[in-house]
PDB file of C-alpha atoms in Angstrom:
ATOM      1  CA  UNK P 154       0.000   0.000   0.000  1.00  0.00           C
ATOM      2  CA  UNK P 155       1.372   3.405  -0.921  1.00  0.00           C
ATOM      3  CA  UNK P 156       1.912   5.862   1.884  1.00  0.00           C
ATOM      4  CA  UNK P 157      -0.195   8.990   1.840  1.00  0.00           C
ATOM      5  CA  UNK P 158       1.501  12.351   1.978  1.00  0.00           C
ATOM      6  CA  UNK P 159       0.360  14.716   4.688  1.00  0.00           C
ATOM      7  CA  UNK P 160      -0.358  18.127   3.236  1.00  0.00           C
ATOM      8  CA  UNK P 161       1.123  21.312   4.656  1.00  0.00           C
ATOM      9  CA  UNK P 162      -2.348  22.718   5.084  1.00  0.00           C
ATOM     10  CA  UNK P 163      -3.449  19.801   7.267  1.00  0.00           C
ATOM     11  CA  UNK P 164      -0.341  20.074   9.434  1.00  0.00           C
ATOM     12  CA  UNK P 165      -1.043  23.769   9.967  1.00  0.00           C
ATOM     13  CA  UNK P 166      -4.721  23.175  10.740  1.00  0.00           C
ATOM     14  CA  UNK P 167      -3.945  20.430  13.264  1.00  0.00           C
ATOM     15  CA  UNK P 168      -1.335  22.660  14.881  1.00  0.00           C
ATOM     16  CA  UNK P 169      -3.860  25.477  15.170  1.00  0.00           C
ATOM     17  CA  UNK P 170      -6.487  23.141  16.637  1.00  0.00           C
ATOM     18  CA  UNK P 171      -3.986  21.854  19.192  1.00  0.00           C
ATOM     19  CA  UNK P 172      -3.036  25.425  20.126  1.00  0.00           C
ATOM     20  CA  UNK P 173      -6.711  26.296  20.660  1.00  0.00           C
ATOM     21  CA  UNK P 174      -7.022  23.226  22.897  1.00  0.00           C
ATOM     22  CA  UNK P 175      -3.889  24.311  24.790  1.00  0.00           C
ATOM     23  CA  UNK P 176      -5.425  27.753  25.263  1.00  0.00           C
ATOM     24  CA  UNK P 177      -8.565  26.229  26.765  1.00  0.00           C
ATOM     25  CA  UNK P 178      -6.466  24.071  29.090  1.00  0.00           C
ATOM     26  CA  UNK P 179      -4.442  27.171  29.981  1.00  0.00           C
ATOM     27  CA  UNK P 180      -7.605  28.808  31.306  1.00  0.00           C
ATOM     28  CA  UNK P 181      -8.030  25.967  33.807  1.00  0.00           C
ATOM     29  CA  UNK P 182      -4.368  25.210  34.611  1.00  0.00           C
ATOM     30  CA  UNK P 183      -1.751  27.731  33.486  1.00  0.00           C
ATOM     31  CA  UNK P 184       1.356  25.538  33.722  1.00  0.00           C
ATOM     32  CA  UNK P 185      -0.132  22.602  31.854  1.00  0.00           C
ATOM     33  CA  UNK P 186      -1.531  24.963  29.221  1.00  0.00           C
ATOM     34  CA  UNK P 187       1.866  26.579  28.610  1.00  0.00           C
ATOM     35  CA  UNK P 188       3.540  23.189  28.191  1.00  0.00           C
ATOM     36  CA  UNK P 189       0.834  22.104  25.755  1.00  0.00           C
ATOM     37  CA  UNK P 190       1.175  25.403  23.910  1.00  0.00           C
ATOM     38  CA  UNK P 191       4.856  24.845  23.178  1.00  0.00           C
ATOM     39  CA  UNK P 192       4.345  21.136  22.466  1.00  0.00           C
ATOM     40  CA  UNK P 193       1.743  22.156  19.890  1.00  0.00           C
ATOM     41  CA  UNK P 194       4.479  23.568  17.678  1.00  0.00           C
ATOM     42  CA  UNK P 195       6.599  20.391  17.684  1.00  0.00           C
ATOM     43  CA  UNK P 196       4.829  18.503  14.820  1.00  0.00           C
ATOM     44  CA  UNK P 197       4.817  21.637  12.674  1.00  0.00           C
ATOM     45  CA  UNK P 198       8.513  22.276  13.307  1.00  0.00           C
ATOM     46  CA  UNK P 199       9.446  18.662  12.544  1.00  0.00           C
ATOM     47  CA  UNK P 200       7.423  18.737   9.339  1.00  0.00           C
ATOM     48  CA  UNK P 201       8.996  21.990   8.100  1.00  0.00           C
ATOM     49  CA  UNK P 202      12.551  21.029   9.068  1.00  0.00           C
ATOM     50  CA  UNK P 203      12.098  17.643   7.389  1.00  0.00           C
ATOM     51  CA  UNK P 204      10.821  19.405   4.257  1.00  0.00           C
ATOM     52  CA  UNK P 205      13.895  21.618   4.025  1.00  0.00           C
ATOM     53  CA  UNK P 206      16.276  18.743   4.736  1.00  0.00           C
ATOM     54  CA  UNK P 207      14.761  16.539   2.022  1.00  0.00           C
ATOM     55  CA  UNK P 208      14.575  19.345  -0.575  1.00  0.00           C
ATOM     56  CA  UNK P 209      18.041  20.826  -0.096  1.00  0.00           C
ATOM     57  CA  UNK P 210      19.179  20.365  -3.676  1.00  0.00           C
ATOM     58  CA  UNK P 211      16.046  21.751  -5.336  1.00  0.00           C
ATOM     59  CA  UNK P 212      15.914  25.468  -6.126  1.00  0.00           C
ATOM     60  CA  UNK P 213      13.736  27.363  -3.703  1.00  0.00           C
ATOM     61  CA  UNK P 214      10.671  29.281  -4.785  1.00  0.00           C
ATOM     62  CA  UNK P 215       9.938  32.726  -3.433  1.00  0.00           C
ATOM     63  CA  UNK P 216       7.319  31.396  -0.992  1.00  0.00           C
ATOM     64  CA  UNK P 217       9.696  28.713   0.263  1.00  0.00           C
ATOM     65  CA  UNK P 218      12.284  31.340   1.110  1.00  0.00           C
ATOM     66  CA  UNK P 219       9.702  33.365   3.027  1.00  0.00           C
ATOM     67  CA  UNK P 220       8.562  30.240   4.851  1.00  0.00           C
ATOM     68  CA  UNK P 221      12.163  29.408   5.764  1.00  0.00           C
ATOM     69  CA  UNK P 222      12.570  32.884   7.266  1.00  0.00           C
ATOM     70  CA  UNK P 223       9.342  32.377   9.196  1.00  0.00           C
ATOM     71  CA  UNK P 224      10.559  28.993  10.432  1.00  0.00           C
ATOM     72  CA  UNK P 225      13.816  30.497  11.686  1.00  0.00           C
ATOM     73  CA  UNK P 226      11.904  33.309  13.396  1.00  0.00           C
ATOM     74  CA  UNK P 227       9.531  30.806  14.964  1.00  0.00           C
ATOM     75  CA  UNK P 228      12.360  28.657  16.339  1.00  0.00           C
ATOM     76  CA  UNK P 229      14.226  31.685  17.715  1.00  0.00           C
ATOM     77  CA  UNK P 230      11.068  33.023  19.361  1.00  0.00           C
ATOM     78  CA  UNK P 231      10.237  29.645  20.926  1.00  0.00           C
ATOM     79  CA  UNK P 232      13.757  29.288  22.313  1.00  0.00           C
ATOM     80  CA  UNK P 233      13.706  32.815  23.746  1.00  0.00           C
ATOM     81  CA  UNK P 234      10.276  32.196  25.292  1.00  0.00           C
ATOM     82  CA  UNK P 235      11.383  28.929  26.888  1.00  0.00           C
ATOM     83  CA  UNK P 236      14.525  30.566  28.272  1.00  0.00           C
ATOM     84  CA  UNK P 237      12.355  33.320  29.733  1.00  0.00           C
ATOM     85  CA  UNK P 238      14.042  36.191  27.893  1.00  0.00           C
ATOM     86  CA  UNK P 239      10.821  37.319  26.273  1.00  0.00           C
ATOM     87  CA  UNK P 240       7.107  36.667  26.541  1.00  0.00           C
ATOM     88  CA  UNK P 241       5.802  36.698  22.988  1.00  0.00           C
ATOM     89  CA  UNK P 242       3.088  34.077  22.654  1.00  0.00           C
ATOM     90  CA  UNK P 243       1.068  36.274  20.325  1.00  0.00           C
ATOM     91  CA  UNK P 244       4.083  36.708  18.018  1.00  0.00           C
ATOM     92  CA  UNK P 245       4.286  32.904  17.646  1.00  0.00           C
ATOM     93  CA  UNK P 246       0.640  32.804  16.629  1.00  0.00           C
ATOM     94  CA  UNK P 247       1.214  35.703  14.238  1.00  0.00           C
ATOM     95  CA  UNK P 248       4.110  33.864  12.539  1.00  0.00           C
ATOM     96  CA  UNK P 249       1.981  30.734  12.255  1.00  0.00           C
ATOM     97  CA  UNK P 250      -0.830  32.796  10.709  1.00  0.00           C
ATOM     98  CA  UNK P 251       1.525  34.343   8.142  1.00  0.00           C
ATOM     99  CA  UNK P 252       2.805  30.868   7.248  1.00  0.00           C
ATOM    100  CA  UNK P 253      -0.777  29.658   6.813  1.00  0.00           C
ATOM    101  CA  UNK P 254      -1.534  32.614   4.531  1.00  0.00           C
ATOM    102  CA  UNK P 255       1.501  31.764   2.407  1.00  0.00           C
ATOM    103  CA  UNK P 256       0.308  28.169   2.101  1.00  0.00           C
ATOM    104  CA  UNK P 257      -3.276  28.942   1.099  1.00  0.00           C
ATOM    105  CA  UNK P 258      -2.270  31.683  -1.341  1.00  0.00           C
ATOM    106  CA  UNK P 259       0.406  29.604  -3.055  1.00  0.00           C
ATOM    107  CA  UNK P 260      -0.351  29.075  -6.727  1.00  0.00           C
ATOM    108  CA  UNK P 261      -0.465  25.376  -7.570  1.00  0.00           C
TER     109      UNK P 261
END
C-alpha cells in the first residue's frame, strides 16, 4: 500500500487546533496549558525542518524562502520564550498565521 503524503495545510490546521485546545487548558491550569502550547508547535517544526532537509538540492521558490525565514523566526522566538528572555506568545501565533496565509495563497 502506498503511503499517503500529509499536506502542509493539514499540518497547519492540526497545529492550530492543538493550540486552541492548549489555550482552553491554559484557562483551567496555566502551567499545563503553557507546556501544551509549546508542544503544539513540535509537529509543525518537525514537518517543516524535514521538508527543508529533504529538498536541499532543489531550487527554492519565493514562498519557500519566506517560509524558511518564518521557520527560523519561529524557532528563535520559541527558544527565547522557553529561556524566559521574552514573553511573545502572540508573536508565535502571528508567525503561524503568516505561514498559513503563504500556504493557502500559493499558486499550484
